[in-house]
Each structure stands twice: as C-alpha cells, then as structure tokens.
Short mmCIF file of C-alpha atoms in Angstrom, two decimals:
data_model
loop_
_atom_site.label_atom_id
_atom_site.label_comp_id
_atom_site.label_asym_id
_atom_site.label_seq_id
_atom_site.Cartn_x
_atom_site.Cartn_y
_atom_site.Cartn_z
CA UNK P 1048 51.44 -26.02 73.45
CA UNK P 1049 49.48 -29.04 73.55
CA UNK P 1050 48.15 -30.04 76.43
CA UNK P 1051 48.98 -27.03 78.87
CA UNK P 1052 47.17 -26.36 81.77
CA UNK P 1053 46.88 -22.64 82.57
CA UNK P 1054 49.36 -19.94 80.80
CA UNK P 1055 52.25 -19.38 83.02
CA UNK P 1056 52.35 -15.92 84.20
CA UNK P 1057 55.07 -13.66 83.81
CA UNK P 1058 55.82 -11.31 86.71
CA UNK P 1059 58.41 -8.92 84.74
CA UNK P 1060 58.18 -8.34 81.24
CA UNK P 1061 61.73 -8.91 80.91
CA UNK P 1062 60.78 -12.93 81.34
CA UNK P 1063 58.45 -13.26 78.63
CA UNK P 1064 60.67 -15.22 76.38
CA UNK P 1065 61.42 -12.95 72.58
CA UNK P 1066 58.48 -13.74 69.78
CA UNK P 1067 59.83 -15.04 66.63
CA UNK P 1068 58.72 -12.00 65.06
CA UNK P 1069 57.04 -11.63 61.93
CA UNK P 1070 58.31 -10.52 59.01
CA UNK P 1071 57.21 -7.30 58.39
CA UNK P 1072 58.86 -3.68 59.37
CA UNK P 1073 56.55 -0.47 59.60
CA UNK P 1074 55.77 1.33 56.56
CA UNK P 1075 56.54 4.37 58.48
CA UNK P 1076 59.92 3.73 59.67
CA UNK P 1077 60.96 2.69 56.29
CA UNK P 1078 59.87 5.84 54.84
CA UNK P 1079 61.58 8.19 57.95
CA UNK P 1080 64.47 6.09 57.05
CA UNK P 1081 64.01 6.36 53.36
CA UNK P 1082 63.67 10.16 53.41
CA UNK P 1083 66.51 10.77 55.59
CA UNK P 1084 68.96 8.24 53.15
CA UNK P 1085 68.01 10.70 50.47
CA UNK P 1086 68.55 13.61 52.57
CA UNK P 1087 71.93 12.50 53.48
CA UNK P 1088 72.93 12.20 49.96
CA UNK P 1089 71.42 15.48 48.63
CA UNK P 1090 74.11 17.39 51.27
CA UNK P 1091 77.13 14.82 49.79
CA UNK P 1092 76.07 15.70 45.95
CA UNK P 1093 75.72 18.92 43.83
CA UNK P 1094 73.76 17.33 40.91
CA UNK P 1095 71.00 15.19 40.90
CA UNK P 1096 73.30 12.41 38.75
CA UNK P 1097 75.19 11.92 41.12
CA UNK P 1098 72.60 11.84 43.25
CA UNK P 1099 71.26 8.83 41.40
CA UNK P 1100 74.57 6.91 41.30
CA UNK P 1101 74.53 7.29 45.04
CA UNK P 1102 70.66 6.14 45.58
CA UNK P 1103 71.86 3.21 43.29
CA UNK P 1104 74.93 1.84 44.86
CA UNK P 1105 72.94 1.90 48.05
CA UNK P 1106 70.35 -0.14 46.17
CA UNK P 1107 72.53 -2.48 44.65
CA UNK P 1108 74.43 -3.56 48.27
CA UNK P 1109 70.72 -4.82 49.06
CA UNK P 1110 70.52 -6.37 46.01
CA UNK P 1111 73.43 -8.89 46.09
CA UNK P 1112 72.52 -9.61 50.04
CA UNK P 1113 69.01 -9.72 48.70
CA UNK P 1114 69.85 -12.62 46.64
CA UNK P 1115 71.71 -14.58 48.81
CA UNK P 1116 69.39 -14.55 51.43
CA UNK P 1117 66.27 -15.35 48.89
CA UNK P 1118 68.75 -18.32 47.52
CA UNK P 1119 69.41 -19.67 51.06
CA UNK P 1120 65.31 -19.36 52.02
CA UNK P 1121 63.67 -20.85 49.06
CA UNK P 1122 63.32 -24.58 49.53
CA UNK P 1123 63.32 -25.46 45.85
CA UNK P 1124 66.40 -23.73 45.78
CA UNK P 1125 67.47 -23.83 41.75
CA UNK P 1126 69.63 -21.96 40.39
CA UNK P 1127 68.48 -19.67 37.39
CA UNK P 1128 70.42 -19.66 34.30
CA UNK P 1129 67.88 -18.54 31.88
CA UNK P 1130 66.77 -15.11 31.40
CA UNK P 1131 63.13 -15.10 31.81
CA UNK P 1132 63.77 -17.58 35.05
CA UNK P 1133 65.88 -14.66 36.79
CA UNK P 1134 63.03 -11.97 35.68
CA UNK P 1135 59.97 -13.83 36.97
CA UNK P 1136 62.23 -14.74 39.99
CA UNK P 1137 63.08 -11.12 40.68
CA UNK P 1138 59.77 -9.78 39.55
CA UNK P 1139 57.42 -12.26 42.10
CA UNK P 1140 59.77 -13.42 44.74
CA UNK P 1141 61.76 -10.49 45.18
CA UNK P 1142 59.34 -7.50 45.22
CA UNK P 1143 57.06 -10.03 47.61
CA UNK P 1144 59.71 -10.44 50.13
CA UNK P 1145 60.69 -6.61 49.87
CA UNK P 1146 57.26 -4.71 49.13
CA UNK P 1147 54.69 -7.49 50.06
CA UNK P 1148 53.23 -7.78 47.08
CA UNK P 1149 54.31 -8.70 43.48
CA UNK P 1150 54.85 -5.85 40.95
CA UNK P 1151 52.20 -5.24 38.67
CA UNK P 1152 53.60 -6.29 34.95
CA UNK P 1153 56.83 -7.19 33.30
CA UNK P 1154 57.06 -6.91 29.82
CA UNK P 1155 59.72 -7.24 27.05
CA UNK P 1156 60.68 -3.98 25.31
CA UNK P 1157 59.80 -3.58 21.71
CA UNK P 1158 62.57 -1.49 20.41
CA UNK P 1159 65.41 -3.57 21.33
CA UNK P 1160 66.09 -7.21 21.85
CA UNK P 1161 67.90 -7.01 25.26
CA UNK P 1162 65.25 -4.51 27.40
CA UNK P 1163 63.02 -5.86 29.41
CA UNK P 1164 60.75 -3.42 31.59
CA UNK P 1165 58.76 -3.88 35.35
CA UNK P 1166 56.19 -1.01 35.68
CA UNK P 1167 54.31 -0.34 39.50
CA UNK P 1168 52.12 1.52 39.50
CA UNK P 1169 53.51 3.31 42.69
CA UNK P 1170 56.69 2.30 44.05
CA UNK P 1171 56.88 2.18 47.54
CA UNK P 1172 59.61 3.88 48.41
CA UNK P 1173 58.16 6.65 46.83
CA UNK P 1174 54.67 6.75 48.51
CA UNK P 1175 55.80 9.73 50.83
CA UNK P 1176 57.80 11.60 48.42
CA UNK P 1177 56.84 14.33 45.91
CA UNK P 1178 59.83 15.71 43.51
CA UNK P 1179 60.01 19.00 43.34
CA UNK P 1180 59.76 21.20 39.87
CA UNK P 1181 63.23 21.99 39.71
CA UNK P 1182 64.78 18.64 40.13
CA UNK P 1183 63.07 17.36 36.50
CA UNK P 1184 63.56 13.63 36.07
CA UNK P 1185 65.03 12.61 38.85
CA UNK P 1186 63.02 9.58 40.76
CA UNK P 1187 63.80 7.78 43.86
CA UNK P 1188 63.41 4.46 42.30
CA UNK P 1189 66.72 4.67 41.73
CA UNK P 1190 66.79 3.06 44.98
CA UNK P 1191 64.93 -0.15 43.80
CA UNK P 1192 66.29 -0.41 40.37
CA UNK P 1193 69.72 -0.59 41.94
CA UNK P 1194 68.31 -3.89 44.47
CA UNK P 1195 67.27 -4.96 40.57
CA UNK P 1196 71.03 -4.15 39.46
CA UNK P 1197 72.37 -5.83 42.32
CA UNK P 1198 70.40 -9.19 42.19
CA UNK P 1199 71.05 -9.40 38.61
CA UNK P 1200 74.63 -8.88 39.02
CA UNK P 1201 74.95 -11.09 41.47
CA UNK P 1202 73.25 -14.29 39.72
CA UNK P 1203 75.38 -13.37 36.92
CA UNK P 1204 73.42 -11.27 34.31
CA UNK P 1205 74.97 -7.96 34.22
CA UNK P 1206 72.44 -5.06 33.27
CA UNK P 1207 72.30 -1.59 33.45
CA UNK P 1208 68.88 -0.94 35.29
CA UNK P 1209 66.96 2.34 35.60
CA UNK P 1210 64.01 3.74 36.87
CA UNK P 1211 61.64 6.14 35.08
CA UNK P 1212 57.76 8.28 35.58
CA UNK P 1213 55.78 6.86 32.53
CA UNK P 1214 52.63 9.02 32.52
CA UNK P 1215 49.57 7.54 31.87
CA UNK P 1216 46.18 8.77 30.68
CA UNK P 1217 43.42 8.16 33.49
CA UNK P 1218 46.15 8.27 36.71
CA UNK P 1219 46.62 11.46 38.53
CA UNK P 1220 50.07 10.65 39.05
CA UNK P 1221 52.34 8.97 36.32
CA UNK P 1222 53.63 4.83 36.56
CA UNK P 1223 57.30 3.88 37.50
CA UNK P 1224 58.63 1.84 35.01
CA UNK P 1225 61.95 -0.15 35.82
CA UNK P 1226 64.43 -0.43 32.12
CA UNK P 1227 66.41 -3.44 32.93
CA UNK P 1228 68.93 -3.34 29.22
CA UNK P 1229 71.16 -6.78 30.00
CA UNK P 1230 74.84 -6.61 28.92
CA UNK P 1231 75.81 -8.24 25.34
CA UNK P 1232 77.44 -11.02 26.79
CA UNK P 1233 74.07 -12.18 28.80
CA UNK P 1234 71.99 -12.02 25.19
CA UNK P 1235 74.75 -13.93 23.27
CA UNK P 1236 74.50 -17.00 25.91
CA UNK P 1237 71.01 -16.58 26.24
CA UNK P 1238 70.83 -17.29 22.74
CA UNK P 1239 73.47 -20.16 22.13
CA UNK P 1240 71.29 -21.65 25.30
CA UNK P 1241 68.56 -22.16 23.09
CA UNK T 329 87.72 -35.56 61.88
CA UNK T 330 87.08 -32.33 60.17
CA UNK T 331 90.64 -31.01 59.07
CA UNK T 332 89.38 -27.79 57.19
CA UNK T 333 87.07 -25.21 55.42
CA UNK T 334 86.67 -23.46 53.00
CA UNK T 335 84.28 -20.50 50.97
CA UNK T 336 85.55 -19.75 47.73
CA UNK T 337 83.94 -16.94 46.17
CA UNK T 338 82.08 -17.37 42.82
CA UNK T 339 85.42 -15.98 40.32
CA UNK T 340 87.41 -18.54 42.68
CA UNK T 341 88.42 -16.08 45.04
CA UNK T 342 89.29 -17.45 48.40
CA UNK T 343 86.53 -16.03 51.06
CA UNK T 344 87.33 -18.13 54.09
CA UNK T 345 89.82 -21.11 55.27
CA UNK T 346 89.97 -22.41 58.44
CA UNK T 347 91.81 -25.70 59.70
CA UNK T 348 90.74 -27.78 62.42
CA UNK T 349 93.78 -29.33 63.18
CA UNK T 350 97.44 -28.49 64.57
CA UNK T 351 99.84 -29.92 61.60
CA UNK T 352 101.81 -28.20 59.82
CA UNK T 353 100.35 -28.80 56.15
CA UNK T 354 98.14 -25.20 55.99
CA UNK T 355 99.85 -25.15 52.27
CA UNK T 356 98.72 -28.73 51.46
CA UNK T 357 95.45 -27.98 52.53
CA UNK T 358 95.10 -25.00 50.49
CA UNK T 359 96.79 -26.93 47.49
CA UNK T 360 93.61 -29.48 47.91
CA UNK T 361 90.99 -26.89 47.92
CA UNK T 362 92.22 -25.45 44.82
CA UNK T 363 92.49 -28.52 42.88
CA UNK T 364 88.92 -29.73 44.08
CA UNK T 365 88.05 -25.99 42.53
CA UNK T 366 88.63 -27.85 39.17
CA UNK T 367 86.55 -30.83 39.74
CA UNK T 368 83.71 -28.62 40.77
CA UNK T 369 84.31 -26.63 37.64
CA UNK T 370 84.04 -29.90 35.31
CA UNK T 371 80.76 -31.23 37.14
CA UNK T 372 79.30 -27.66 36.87
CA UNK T 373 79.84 -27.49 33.16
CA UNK T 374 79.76 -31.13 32.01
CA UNK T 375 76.71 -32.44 34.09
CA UNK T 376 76.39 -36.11 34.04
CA UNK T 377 72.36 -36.46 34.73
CA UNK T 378 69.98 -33.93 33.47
CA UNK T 379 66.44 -32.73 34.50
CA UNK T 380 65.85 -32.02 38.67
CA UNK T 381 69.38 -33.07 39.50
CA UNK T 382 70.84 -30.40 37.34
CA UNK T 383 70.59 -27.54 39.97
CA UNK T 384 71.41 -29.27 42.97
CA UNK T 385 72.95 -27.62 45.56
CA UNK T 386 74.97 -30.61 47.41
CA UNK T 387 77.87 -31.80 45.25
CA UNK T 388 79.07 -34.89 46.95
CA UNK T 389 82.63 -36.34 47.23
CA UNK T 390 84.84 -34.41 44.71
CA UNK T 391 87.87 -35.58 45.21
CA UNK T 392 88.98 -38.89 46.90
CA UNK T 393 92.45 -39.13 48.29
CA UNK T 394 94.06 -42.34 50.34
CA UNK T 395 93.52 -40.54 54.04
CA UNK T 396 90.85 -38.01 53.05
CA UNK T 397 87.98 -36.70 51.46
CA UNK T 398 86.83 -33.53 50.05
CA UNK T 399 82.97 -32.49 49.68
CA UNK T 400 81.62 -29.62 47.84
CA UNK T 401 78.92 -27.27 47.70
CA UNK T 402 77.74 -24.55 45.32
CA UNK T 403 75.14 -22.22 46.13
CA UNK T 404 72.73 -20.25 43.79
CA UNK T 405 75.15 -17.42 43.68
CA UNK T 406 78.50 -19.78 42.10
CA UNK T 407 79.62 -19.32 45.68
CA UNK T 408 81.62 -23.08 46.97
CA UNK T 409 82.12 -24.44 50.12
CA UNK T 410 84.53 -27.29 50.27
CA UNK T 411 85.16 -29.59 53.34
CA UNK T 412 88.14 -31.51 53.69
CA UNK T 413 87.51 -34.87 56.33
CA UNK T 414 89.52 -37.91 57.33
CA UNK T 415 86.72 -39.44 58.25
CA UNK T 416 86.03 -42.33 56.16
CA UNK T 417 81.98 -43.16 56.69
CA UNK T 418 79.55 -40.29 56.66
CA UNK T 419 76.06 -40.02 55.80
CA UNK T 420 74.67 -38.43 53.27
CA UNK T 421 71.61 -36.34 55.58
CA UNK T 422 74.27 -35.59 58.08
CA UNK T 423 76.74 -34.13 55.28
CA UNK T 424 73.73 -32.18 54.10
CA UNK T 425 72.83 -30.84 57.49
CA UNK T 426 76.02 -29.24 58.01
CA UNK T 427 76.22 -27.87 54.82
CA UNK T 428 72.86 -25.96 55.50
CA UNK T 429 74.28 -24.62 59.17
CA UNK T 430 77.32 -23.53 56.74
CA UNK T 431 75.18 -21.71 53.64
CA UNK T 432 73.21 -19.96 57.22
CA UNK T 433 76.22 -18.89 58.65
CA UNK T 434 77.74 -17.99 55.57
CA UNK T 435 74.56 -15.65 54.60
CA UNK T 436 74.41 -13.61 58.25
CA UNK T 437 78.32 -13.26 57.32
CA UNK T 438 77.51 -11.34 54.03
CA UNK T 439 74.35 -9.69 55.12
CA UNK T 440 76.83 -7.57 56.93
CA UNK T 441 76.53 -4.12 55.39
CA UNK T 442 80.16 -3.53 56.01
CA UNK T 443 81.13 -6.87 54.24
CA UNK T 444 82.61 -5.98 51.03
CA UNK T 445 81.28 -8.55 48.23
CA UNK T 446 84.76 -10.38 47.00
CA UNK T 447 86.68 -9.89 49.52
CA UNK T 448 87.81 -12.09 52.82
CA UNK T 449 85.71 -12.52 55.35
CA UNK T 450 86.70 -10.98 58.69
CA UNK T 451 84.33 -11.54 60.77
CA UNK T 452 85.05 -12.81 64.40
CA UNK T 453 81.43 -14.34 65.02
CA UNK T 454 81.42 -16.10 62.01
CA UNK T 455 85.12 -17.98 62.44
CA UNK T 456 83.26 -18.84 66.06
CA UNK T 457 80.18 -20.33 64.37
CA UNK T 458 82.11 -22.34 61.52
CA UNK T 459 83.56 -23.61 64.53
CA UNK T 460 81.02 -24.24 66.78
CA UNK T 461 79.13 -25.98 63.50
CA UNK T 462 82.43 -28.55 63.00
CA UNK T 463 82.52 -29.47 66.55
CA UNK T 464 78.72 -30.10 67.10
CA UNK T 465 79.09 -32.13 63.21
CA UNK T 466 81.56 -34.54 64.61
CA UNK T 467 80.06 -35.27 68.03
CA UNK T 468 76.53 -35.41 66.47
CA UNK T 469 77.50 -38.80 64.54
CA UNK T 470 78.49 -40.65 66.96
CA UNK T 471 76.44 -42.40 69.43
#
C-alpha cells in the first residue's frame, strides 16, 4: 500500500486476510494424486485398454473445462478456426498453464496428411512413474493426450489423440510423443478454408 | 429492466433460462431466444466486416422488437448468451461488463467436475450469481 505507516499486526492468524494465491500447485501432490487416479483405475479394469480409455476420459473432462477457462482468461480472446491456430494454441498456451512450460516441438506427420505430432521429452505426469515389463505399451500420457482430445473437441476439431514412448538414441529413457490424427471432416474444411 | 437469460449451448442446446420478471409470457420469452439463435447464426457465418472484428466476442443488438431488445454473446467455445431488456438506452461498456461477470460465472458453472458438458445447468450458486449479476447491472446505471 502506498503510503502506510507501520504493517498492522495480526494477533490471530485467523485475521490475516486470504493471499490471492499464486498459481501454482505442488509437484508432489499432483503426482500422489496422479498415482493414486491410476491406481484406482487399475482395480476397476482387467486390461490395460481399458485402462487407457479410462486415463483418457478423465483427461478429456479437463480438456473441455481446460478450454473454457483458457478462452475466458486470454485477453485477446479470438476464436481459432484454423488448424495450425488451435495447435500452436494448445501446444504454448495450454501445456504453459498446465505444466509451466511449453512442450518441446510440434511437428506435422509425414505419412499422412491429417497427423500432426507434440513430442516432450518427459511428460510430467509421468516423472514419478516407471511401467512395469509386463504391462508393454501402455503409457500414462494417456492422461494428457485425452486434455489434448478434450480441448480439440471442444473448439470443434474432432481428433483421435494418443500418446506413445518414441526411443531415441543418446536418452536413457525414450520421448513421449502425442499422435493427434484430426477427423475427415476437420481436413475437408481446413482445406475449402484456404 | 432485465426480463431474462439465457446460455445456449454451442449445437443450440438450451443450458440455462432464467426470467426476471413475474408475467406470464415464459413461452414468449423462450420463443425470442430461439429466433435471436438464427440471427446469431447469420452474423456468425455471413460476417459483415472482416480482419480484428471477425472474432469478437460481444455481438450487439440482435434483434430489435417495439418494447425490447435482445443482445448476444458467443464465446470461443460456440457457446451464446442472450439477454432480453426493456430497457431502451444502454451503454455499450456497461453491456460489455455484464457480459464478462456472465462468461465468469458461466465458466466456475462448468468447471464443475460433476457438470455434464451439454446438458442443463443445475447449479444453485450459479442461478444466485446470474442473479445477483442482473440486479447489481440495473442499479449500477443509474445515478
């Protein structure tokens, strides 16, 4: 405050008036959280498919409030219609407001016209976890790439997102690599767009 | 005078209506929202200016009738709100304002994890703060 005189003392901790907060939650709560999520759904599930779907729809509830939240924040506040607007949006804004940082590389995919990929290389979610032999490809980041499934949705480009290990030569252990493949419909209007 | 709200979710599905007064006309009021639907359909696809205009939010008077008019809204995710005054001078910043309180109420309402996208909104707290928003809009323009 401008101007005070001496900081008012508080007698009882209950008066000091509520911070704003920032906006940041521990790391370590997250991942207690996290892990317990996943335990949760490996007692619902007997294959790890299933458990997938299930990491997925959890992701993709976060993803549409994600969006509207994001929408209601940003001051610019535009809405995106074209594809690479929605990817760079969800590839800086959104991984800065959920991981704190943005992820490391999107690139286009080279076999087909519709995939598009965003590669970490580690996704935070999966900082604390280790997969175990037995459970083969099976990867967290099903969490995340259902908060990508659920933004896109939402702003109106359905896709069918997934996450995969990419190993790489020089990294002990191997990248995550998000597949976003967008729906036919979003390609055909991306194209009569122009 | 504020007579009513409304959400309408973004494949026209109604989210949200609320009157503010005591007639009898709930069905007209409905019948108004759903025709201004239209309007905002037309400016959304046919827009009349191009460039930084193209993505605003605020929609301005949609539809204007001999005792009232309607103003719309469309947020980044298709969804609508639509107003429905009698009153026949407002400013443009004040119009604004309350649509912002509306888009923040509207996103606590849906950051409810046991708000199912789609369908109607249920919640008690947000009814209260639509209202609280409507009542604080009308007193705040007058001096």
């Amino acid at each position: 405050m401008i101007g005070a005189g001496k900081m008012k003392q508080y007698g009882n901790v209950l008066e000091k008036p509520l911070s704003k907060g920032r906006h940041e939650v521990s790391l370590s709560a997250f991942a207690f959280l996290f892990s317990e999520l996943v335990q949760y759904n490996q007692t619902q599930v007997d294959n790890i498919a299933e458990l997938e779907r299930r990491l997925e729809d959890a992701g993709y509830a976060v993803g549409a409030r994600v969006l509207e939240l994001l929408c209601h924040r940003e001051k610019g506040n535009r809405r995106e219609t074209r594809l690479l607007g929605i990817l760079s949006f969800v590839h800086s804004t959104v991984w800065k407001v959920l991981f704190g940082k943005v992820a490391d590389s999107l690139e286009k995919g080279t076999e087909h016209e519709d995939e598009y990929m965003i590669s970490e290389k580690e996704l935070l979610v999966n900082r604390f976890i280790s997969i175990p032999k037995d459970m083969g490809t099976f990867n967290c980041g099903a969490f995340v790439a259902g908060i990508v499934r659920g933004v896109l949705d939402s702003a109106g480009f359905p896709a069918v997102v997934t996450a995969h290990f990419v190993p790489m030569e020089g990294l002990q252990r191997p990248r995550t690599t998000i597949l976003i493949k967008f729906a036919e419909e979003v390609i055909k209007r991306e194209a009569r767009l122009g | 005078m504020i007579v009513c709200v409304a959400v309408v979710g973004h494949q026209n599905n109604p989210v949200f209506l609320q009157s503010f007064t005591d007639s009898d006309d709930a069905l007209k009021l409905h019948h108004i929202v759903h025709c201004s639907l239209d309007v905002i359909d037309e400016r959304v696809n046919n827009p009349k200016k191009s460039g930084p205009t193209l993505n605003d939010t605020f929609l301005g008077v949609l539809y204007p009738m001999d005792d009232c008019k309607v103003y719309g809204y469309l947020t980044n995710t298709n969804v609508k709100f639509i107003m429905v005054t009698t009153d026949t001078d407002l400013k443009d910043g004040d119009l604004r304002s309350f649509f912002k309180d509306l888009h923040s109420a509207y996103v606590d309402a849906v950051s409810n994890p046991f708000h199912i996208p789609g369908k109607k909104i249920t919640s008690k707290s947000f009814a209260e703060r639509v209202s609280s928003i409507v009542k604080s809009f009308g007193s705040g323009s007058t001096f």
